[in-house]
Tab-separated table of C-alpha atoms in Angstrom:
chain	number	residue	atom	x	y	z
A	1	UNK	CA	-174.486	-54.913	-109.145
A	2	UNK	CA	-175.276	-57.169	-106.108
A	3	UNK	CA	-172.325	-57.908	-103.692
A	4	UNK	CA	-171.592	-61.253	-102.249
A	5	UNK	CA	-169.146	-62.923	-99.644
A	6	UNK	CA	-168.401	-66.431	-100.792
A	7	UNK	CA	-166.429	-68.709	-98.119
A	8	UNK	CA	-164.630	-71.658	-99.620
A	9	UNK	CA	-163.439	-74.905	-96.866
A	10	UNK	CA	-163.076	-78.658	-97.583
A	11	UNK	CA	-163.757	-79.540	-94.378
A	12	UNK	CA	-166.576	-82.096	-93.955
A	13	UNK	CA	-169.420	-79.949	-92.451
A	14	UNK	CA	-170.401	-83.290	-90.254
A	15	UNK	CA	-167.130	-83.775	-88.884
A	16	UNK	CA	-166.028	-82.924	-85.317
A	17	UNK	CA	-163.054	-80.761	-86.212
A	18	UNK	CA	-162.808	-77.176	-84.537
A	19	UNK	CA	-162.846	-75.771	-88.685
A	20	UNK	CA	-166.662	-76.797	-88.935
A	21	UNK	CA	-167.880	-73.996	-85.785
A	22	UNK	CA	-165.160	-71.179	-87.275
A	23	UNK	CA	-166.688	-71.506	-90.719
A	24	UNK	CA	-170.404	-71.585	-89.750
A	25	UNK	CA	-170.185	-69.126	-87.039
A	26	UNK	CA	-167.926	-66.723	-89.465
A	27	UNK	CA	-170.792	-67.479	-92.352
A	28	UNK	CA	-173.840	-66.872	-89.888
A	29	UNK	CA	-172.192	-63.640	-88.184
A	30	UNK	CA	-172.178	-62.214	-91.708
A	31	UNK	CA	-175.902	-63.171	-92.285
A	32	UNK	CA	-176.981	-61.733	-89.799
A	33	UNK	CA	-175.549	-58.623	-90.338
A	34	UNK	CA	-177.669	-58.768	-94.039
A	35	UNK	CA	-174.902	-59.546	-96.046
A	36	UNK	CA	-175.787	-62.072	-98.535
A	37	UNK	CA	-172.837	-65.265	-97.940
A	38	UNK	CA	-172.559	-68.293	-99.672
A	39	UNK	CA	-170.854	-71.020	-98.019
A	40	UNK	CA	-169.283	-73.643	-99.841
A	41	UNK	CA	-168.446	-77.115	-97.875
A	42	UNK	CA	-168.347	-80.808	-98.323
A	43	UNK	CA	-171.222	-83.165	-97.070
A	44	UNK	CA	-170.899	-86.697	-95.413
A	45	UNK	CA	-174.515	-86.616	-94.027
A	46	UNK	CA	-177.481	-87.857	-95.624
A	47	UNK	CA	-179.751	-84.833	-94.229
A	48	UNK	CA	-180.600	-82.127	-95.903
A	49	UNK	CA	-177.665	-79.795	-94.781
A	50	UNK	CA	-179.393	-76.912	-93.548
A	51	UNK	CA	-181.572	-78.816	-91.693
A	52	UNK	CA	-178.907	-80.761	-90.197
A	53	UNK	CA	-176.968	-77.621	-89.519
A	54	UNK	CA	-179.622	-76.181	-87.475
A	55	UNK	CA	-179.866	-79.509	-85.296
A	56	UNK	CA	-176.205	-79.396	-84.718
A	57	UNK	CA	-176.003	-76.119	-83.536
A	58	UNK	CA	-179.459	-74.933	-82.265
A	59	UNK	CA	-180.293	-72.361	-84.631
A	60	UNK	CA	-182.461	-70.507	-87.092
A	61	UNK	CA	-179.961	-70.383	-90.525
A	62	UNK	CA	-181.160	-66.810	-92.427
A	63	UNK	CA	-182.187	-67.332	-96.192
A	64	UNK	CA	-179.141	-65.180	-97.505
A	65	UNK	CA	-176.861	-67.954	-96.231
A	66	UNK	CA	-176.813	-70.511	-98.588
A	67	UNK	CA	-175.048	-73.571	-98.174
A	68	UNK	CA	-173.159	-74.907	-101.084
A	69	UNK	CA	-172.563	-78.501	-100.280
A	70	UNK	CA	-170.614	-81.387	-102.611
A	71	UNK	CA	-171.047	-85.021	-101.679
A	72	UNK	CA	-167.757	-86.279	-99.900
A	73	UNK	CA	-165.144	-87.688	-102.334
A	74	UNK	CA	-162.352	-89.078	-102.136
A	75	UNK	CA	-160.755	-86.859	-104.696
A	76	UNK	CA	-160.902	-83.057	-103.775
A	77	UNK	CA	-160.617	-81.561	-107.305
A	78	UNK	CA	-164.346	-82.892	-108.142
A	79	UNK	CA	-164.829	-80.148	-104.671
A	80	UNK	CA	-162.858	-77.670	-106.470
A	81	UNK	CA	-164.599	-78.090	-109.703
A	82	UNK	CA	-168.094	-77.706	-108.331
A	83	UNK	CA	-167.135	-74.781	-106.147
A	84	UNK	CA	-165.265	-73.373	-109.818
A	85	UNK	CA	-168.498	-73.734	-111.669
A	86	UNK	CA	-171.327	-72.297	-109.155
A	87	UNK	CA	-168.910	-69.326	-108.197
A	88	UNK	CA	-168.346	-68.315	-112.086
A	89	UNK	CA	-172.248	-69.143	-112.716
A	90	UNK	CA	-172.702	-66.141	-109.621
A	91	UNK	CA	-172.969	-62.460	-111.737
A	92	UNK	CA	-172.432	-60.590	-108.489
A	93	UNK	CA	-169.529	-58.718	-107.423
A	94	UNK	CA	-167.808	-61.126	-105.488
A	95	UNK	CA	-165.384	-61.492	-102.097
A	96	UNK	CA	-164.095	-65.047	-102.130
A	97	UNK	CA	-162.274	-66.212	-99.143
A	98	UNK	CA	-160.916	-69.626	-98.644
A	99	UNK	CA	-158.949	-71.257	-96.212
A	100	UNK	CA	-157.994	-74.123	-98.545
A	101	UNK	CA	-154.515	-74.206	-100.601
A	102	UNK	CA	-155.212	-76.981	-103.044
A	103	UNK	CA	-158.236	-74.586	-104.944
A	104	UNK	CA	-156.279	-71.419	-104.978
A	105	UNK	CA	-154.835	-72.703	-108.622
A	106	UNK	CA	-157.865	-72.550	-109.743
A	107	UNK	CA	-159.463	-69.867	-108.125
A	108	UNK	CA	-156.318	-68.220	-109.919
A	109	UNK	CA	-156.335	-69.758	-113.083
A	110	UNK	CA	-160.349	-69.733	-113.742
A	111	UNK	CA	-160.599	-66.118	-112.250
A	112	UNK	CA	-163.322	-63.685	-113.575
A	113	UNK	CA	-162.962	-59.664	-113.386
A	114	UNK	CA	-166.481	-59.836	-110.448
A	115	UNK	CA	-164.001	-61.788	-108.095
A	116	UNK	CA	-161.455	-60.738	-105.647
A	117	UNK	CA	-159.564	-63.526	-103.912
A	118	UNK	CA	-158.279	-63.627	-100.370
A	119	UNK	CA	-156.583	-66.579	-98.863
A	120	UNK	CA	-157.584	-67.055	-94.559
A	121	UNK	CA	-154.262	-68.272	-93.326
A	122	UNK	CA	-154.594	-71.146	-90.724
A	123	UNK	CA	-150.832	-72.092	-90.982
A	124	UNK	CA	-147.247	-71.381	-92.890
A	125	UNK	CA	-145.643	-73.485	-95.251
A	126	UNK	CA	-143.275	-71.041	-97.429
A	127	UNK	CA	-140.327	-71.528	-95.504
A	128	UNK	CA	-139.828	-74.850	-94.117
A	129	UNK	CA	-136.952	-74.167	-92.546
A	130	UNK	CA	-139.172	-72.667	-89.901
A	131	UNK	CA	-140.938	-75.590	-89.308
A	132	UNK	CA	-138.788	-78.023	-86.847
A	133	UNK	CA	-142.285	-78.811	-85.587
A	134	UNK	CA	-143.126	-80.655	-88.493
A	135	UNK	CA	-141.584	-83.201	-90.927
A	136	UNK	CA	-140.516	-80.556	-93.689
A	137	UNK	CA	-140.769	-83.750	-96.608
A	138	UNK	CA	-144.954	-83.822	-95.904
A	139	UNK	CA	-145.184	-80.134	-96.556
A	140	UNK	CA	-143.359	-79.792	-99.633
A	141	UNK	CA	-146.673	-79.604	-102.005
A	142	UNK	CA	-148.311	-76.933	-99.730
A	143	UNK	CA	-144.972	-75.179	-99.863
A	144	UNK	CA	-145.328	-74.813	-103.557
A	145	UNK	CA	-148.632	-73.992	-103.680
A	146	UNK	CA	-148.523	-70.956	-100.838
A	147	UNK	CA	-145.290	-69.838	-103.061
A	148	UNK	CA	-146.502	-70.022	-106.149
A	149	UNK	CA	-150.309	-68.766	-105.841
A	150	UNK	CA	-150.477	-66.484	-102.790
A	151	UNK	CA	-148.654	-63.730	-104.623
A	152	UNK	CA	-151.137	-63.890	-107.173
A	153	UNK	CA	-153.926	-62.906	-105.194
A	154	UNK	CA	-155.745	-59.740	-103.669
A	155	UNK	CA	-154.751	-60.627	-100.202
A	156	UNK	CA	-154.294	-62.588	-97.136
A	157	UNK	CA	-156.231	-62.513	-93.990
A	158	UNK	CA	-154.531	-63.418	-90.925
A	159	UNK	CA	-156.045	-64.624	-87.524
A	160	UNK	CA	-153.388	-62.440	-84.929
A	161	UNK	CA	-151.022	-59.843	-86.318
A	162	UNK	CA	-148.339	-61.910	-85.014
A	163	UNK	CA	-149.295	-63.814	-88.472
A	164	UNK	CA	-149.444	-61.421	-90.425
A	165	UNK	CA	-145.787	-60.146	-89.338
A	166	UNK	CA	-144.482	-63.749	-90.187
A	167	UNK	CA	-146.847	-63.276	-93.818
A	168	UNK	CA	-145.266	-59.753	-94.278
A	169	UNK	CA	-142.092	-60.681	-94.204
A	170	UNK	CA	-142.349	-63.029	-97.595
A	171	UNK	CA	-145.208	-61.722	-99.023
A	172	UNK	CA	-144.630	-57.553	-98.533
A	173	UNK	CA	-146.292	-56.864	-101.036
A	174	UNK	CA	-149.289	-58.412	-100.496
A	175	UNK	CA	-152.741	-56.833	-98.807
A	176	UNK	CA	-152.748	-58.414	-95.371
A	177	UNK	CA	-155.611	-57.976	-92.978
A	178	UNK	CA	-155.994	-59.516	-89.566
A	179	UNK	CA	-159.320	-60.712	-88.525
A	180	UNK	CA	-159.670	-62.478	-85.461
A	181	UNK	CA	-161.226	-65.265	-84.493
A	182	UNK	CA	-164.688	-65.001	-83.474
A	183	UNK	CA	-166.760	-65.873	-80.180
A	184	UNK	CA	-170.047	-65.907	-78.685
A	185	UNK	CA	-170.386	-64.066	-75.673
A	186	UNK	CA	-172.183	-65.487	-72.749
A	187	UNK	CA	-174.695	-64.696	-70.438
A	188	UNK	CA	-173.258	-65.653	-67.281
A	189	UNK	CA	-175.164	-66.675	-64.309
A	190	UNK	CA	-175.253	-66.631	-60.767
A	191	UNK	CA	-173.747	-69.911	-59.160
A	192	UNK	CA	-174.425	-71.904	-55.610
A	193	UNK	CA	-171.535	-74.234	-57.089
A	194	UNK	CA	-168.793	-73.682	-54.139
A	195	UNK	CA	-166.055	-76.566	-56.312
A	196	UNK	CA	-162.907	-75.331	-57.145
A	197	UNK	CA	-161.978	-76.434	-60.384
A	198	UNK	CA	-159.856	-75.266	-63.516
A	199	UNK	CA	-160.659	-76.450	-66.833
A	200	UNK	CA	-158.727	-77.879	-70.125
A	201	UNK	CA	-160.915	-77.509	-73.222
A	202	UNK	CA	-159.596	-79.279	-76.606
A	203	UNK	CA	-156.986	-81.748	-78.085
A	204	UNK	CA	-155.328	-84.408	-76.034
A	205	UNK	CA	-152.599	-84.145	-78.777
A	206	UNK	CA	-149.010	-83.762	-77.360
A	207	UNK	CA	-148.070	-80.443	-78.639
A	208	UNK	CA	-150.868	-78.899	-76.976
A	209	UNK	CA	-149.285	-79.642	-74.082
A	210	UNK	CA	-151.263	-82.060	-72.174
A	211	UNK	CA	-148.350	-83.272	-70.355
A	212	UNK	CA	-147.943	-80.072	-68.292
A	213	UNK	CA	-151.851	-80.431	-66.862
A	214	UNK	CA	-150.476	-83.711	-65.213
A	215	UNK	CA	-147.600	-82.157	-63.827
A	216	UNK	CA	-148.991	-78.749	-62.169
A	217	UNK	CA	-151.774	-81.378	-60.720
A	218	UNK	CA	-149.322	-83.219	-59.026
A	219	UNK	CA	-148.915	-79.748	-56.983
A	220	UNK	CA	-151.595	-78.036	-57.177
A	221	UNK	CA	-153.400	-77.604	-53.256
A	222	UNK	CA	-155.924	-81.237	-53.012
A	223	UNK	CA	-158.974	-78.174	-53.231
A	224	UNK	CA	-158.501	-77.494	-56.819
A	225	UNK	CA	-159.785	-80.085	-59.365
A	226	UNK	CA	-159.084	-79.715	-62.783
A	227	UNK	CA	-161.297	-80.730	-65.460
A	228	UNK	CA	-160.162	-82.198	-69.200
A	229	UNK	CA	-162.725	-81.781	-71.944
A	230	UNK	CA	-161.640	-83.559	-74.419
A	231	UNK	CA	-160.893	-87.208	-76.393
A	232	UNK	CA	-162.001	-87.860	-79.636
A	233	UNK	CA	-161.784	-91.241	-79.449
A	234	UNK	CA	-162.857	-93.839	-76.817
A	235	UNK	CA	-158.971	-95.044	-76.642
A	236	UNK	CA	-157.396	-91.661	-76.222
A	237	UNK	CA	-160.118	-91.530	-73.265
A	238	UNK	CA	-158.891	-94.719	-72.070
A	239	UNK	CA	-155.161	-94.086	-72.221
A	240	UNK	CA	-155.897	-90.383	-70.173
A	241	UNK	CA	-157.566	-92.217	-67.448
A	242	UNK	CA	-154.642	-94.836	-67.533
A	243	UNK	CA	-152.135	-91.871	-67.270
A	244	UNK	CA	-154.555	-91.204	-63.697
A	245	UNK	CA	-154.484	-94.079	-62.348
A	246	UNK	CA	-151.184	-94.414	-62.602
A	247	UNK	CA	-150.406	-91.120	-61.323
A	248	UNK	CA	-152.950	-91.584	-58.701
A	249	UNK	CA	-154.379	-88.178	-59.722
A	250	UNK	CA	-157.976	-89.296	-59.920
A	251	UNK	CA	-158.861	-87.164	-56.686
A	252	UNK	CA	-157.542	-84.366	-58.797
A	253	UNK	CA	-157.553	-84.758	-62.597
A	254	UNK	CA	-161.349	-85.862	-64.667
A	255	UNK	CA	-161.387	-86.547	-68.244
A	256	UNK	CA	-165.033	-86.356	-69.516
A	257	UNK	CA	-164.363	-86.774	-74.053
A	258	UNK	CA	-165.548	-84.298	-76.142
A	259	UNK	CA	-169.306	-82.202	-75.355
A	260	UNK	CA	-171.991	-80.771	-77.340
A	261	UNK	CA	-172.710	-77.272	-76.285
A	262	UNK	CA	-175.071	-77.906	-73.855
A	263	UNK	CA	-173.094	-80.039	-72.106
A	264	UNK	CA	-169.617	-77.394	-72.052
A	265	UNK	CA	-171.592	-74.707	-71.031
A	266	UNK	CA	-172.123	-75.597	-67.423
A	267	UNK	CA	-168.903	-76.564	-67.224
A	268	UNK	CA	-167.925	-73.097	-68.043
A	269	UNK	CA	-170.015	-71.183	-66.191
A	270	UNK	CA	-168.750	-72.665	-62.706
A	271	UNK	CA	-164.880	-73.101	-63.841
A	272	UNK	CA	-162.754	-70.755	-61.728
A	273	UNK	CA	-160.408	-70.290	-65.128
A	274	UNK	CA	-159.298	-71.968	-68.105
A	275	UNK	CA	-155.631	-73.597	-68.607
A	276	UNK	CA	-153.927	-73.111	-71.806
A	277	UNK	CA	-150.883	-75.085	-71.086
A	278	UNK	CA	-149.085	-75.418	-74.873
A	279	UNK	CA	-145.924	-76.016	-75.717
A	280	UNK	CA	-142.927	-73.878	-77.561
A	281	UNK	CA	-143.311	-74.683	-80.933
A	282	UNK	CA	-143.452	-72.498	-84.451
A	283	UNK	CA	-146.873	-73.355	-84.533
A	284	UNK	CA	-147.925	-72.372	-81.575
A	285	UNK	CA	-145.768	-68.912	-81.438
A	286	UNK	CA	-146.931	-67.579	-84.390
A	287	UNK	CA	-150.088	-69.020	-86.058
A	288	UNK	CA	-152.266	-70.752	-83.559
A	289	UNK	CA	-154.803	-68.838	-82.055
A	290	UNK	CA	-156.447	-71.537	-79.690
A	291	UNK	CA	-160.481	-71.745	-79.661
A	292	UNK	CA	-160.234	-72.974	-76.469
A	293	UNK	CA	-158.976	-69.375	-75.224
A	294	UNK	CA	-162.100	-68.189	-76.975
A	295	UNK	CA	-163.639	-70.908	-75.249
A	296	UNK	CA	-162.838	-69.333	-72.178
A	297	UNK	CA	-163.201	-65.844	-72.468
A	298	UNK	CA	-166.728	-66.361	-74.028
A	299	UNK	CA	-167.358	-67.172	-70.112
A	300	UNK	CA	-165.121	-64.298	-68.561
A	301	UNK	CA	-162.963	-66.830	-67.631
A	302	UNK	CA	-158.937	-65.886	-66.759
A	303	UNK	CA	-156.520	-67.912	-68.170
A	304	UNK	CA	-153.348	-69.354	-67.195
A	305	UNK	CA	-150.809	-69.929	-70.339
A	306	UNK	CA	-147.359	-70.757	-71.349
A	307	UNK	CA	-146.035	-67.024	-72.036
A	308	UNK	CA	-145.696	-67.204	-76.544
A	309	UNK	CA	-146.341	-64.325	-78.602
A	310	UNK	CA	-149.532	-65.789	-79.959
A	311	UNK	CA	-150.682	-65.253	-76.360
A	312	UNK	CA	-149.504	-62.269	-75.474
A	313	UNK	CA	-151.933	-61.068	-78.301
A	314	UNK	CA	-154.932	-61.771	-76.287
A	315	UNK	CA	-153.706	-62.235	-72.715
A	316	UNK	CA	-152.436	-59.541	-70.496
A	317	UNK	CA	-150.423	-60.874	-67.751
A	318	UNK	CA	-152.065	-60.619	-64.302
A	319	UNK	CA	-154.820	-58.846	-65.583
A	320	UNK	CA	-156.572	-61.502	-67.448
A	321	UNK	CA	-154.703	-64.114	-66.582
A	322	UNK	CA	-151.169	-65.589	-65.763
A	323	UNK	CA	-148.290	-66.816	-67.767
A	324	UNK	CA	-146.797	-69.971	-65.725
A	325	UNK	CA	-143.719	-71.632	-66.405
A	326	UNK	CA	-144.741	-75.228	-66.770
A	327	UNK	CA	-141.441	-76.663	-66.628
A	328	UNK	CA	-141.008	-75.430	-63.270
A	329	UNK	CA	-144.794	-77.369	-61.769
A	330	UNK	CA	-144.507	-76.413	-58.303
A	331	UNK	CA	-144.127	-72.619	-59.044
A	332	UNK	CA	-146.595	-73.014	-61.619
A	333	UNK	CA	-149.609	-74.020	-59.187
A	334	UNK	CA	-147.873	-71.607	-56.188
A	335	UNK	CA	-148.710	-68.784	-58.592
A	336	UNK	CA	-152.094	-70.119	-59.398
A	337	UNK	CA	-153.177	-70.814	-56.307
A	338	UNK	CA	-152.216	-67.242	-55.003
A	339	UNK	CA	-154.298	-65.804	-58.173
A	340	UNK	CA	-157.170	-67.740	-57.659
A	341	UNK	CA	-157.366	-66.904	-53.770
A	342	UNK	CA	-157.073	-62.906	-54.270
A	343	UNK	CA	-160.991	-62.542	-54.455
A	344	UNK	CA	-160.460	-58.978	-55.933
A	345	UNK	CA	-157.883	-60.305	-58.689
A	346	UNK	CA	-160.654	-62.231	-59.698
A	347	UNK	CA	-162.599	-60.466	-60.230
A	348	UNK	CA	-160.939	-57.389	-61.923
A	349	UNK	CA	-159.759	-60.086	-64.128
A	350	UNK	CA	-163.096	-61.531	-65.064
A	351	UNK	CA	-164.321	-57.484	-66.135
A	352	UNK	CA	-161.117	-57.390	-68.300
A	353	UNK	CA	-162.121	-60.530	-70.102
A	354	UNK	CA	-165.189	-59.402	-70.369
A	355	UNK	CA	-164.070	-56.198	-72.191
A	356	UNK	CA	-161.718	-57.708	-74.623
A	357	UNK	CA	-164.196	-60.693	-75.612
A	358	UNK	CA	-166.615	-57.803	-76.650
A	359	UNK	CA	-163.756	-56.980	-79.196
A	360	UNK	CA	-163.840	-60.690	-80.010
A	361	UNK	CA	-166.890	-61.189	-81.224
A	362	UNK	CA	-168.154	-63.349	-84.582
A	363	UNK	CA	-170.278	-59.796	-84.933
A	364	UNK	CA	-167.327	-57.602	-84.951
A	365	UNK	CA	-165.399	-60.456	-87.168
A	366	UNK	CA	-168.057	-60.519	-89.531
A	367	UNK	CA	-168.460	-56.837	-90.323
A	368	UNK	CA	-164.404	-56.815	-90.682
A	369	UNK	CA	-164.905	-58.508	-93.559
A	370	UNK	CA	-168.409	-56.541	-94.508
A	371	UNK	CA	-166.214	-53.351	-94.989
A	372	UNK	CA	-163.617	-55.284	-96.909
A	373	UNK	CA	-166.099	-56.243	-99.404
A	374	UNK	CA	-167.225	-52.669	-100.027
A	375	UNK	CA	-163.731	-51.126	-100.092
A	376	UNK	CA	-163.177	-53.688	-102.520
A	377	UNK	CA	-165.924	-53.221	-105.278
């Protein structure tokens, strides 16, 4: 009997949120290794979606990805229905991952003896005791349904085995694996570009710690620029550059909104290293696992980063990077400054990015969950 990988996500595949590149680059990695995928997503463009997919991300899509796409509702159990029906219409033995909670009752319920189901964990809602980061009253319904379903399936893949510790711990019984997030390795390039500059790739929200970029600016030596990529909106652009002016930072600090591709890249490629400046939070100790880190080491870029056990995951301190104390600015950029300026620190930290994005990689990600399909069936 044929074998197939079928990835379940609500997510709009038009939309701008960081979900839309993990689930096509996870679904493409696996294509391209010859494993037949079928990816199942919701539509907001008028375009035929693999046409529009290609556009968007400057590629060739391989026949044995198919794209499963619903019209955007309003309602997400007409999703869940559609995505019920085509999967049990599918004879093939079948690895069904999803990163959604609100279809895992009926991915339970409806289940046929060709499917195994595996939940992709993106955050923790079982005990909301855990979560002063949130308002615990909003979570109650995803509480329930991580409770009352994710025992009842084959397993759990985790993004950092810091996750799957905090998943062990209520779920021991359970078949966790940890795949990591994927990235595409760059070719990197020789540079005339003699500007100094650090660079801030993602969210302008608060808990990623924007806040702390202004402050190590305000001490950081008048040679080193920093650049923000990001703003989703033109108003959380405006209200950045306000925060500049006021500061009177603008010699120091550039905001440019969010890029395509072609327009990071560059960016990148001449940054000196990336800033990952969040803030101590459950979420961001034990479940993020930042893109914009991937981001970064894509380019063999170091990376300097509040000190969490989500990062110390992927960052080893001095070698690829720094962990800086952002409370404490003026020691922050003092140790910055003196890593960027040892020439040979640089670049022994650039190999050792180098090395462990290789280990990174949507390839390596996507034959992770290859072998899990065959030890499965």
């Amino acid at each position: 009997m044929d074998r197939l990988i079928s990835y379940i996500h609500s997510v709009d595949i038009t939309s701008k949120s960081p979900s839309v590149n993990f689930v096509f680059y996870n679904a493409l990695a696996i294509a391209k290794k010859g494993q037949p995928i079928n990816l199942y997503v919701r539509n907001g463009s008028n375009k035929p979606v693999k046409n529009y997919l290609e556009e968007r991300f400057d590629t060739r899509i391989p026949e044995i990805l198919q794209i499963r796409t619903f019209k955007r509702q309003k309602f997400s159990i007409f999703f869940y229905l559609y995505c019920i029906i085509k999967l049990s219409q599918n004879k093939s033995e079948q690895l069904i991952i999803t990163r959604t909670l609100g279809i895992l009752p009926y991915l339970v319920n409806f289940k046929k003896p060709n499917w195994k189901v595996y939940f992709e964990t993106h955050d923790f809602y079982t005990d909301l005791a855990l979560r002063t980061d949130r308002n615990p009253k909003r979570l109650i319904r995803k509480q329930k349904l991580e409770k009352l379903f994710l025992k009842k399936l084959d397993g759990i893949i985790c993004l950092s085995h810091v996750q799957k510790e905090l998943f062990s711990k209520y779920y021991p019984e359970k078949s966790i694996e940890v795949f990591h997030t994927g990235l595409i390795i760059q070719e990197l390039k020789a540079t005339t570009n003699n500007q100094k500059y650090l660079v801030y790739v993602g969210s302008l929200d608060a808990l990623k710690g924007i806040s702390n970029i202004f402050k190590l600016a305000e001490y950081l030596d008048d040679s080193i620029n920093i650049k923000i990529i990001g703003g989703k909106t033109k108003q959380e652009i405006e209200d950045i550059n306000a925060l500049i002016s006021e500061k009177k930072l603008a010699h120091k600090l550039e905001i440019t909104g969010w890029l395509d591709k072609k327009e990071l890249h560059p960016i990148l490629q001449n940054a000196q290293a990336g800033l990952l400046p969040l803030l101590d939070n459950f979420f961001n100790r034990y479940l993020t696992v930042p893109l914009k880190l991937l981001d970064y080491y894509a380019f063999s870029l170091p990376v300097f980063a509040t000190n969490l056990p989500s990062s110390e995951e992927f960052i080893q301190n001095g070698k690829t990077g720094l962990f800086v104390n952002w409370e404490k600015p003026e020691l922050a950029a003092q140790d910055i400054e003196s890593f960027l300026s040892n020439q040979e620190n640089m670049a022994n930290a650039k190999q050792e990015v180098s090395k462990i994005a290789l280990s990174l990689s949507w390839e390596n990600r996507a034959q992770k969950q290859i072998d899990l399909l065959e030890r499965l069936f």
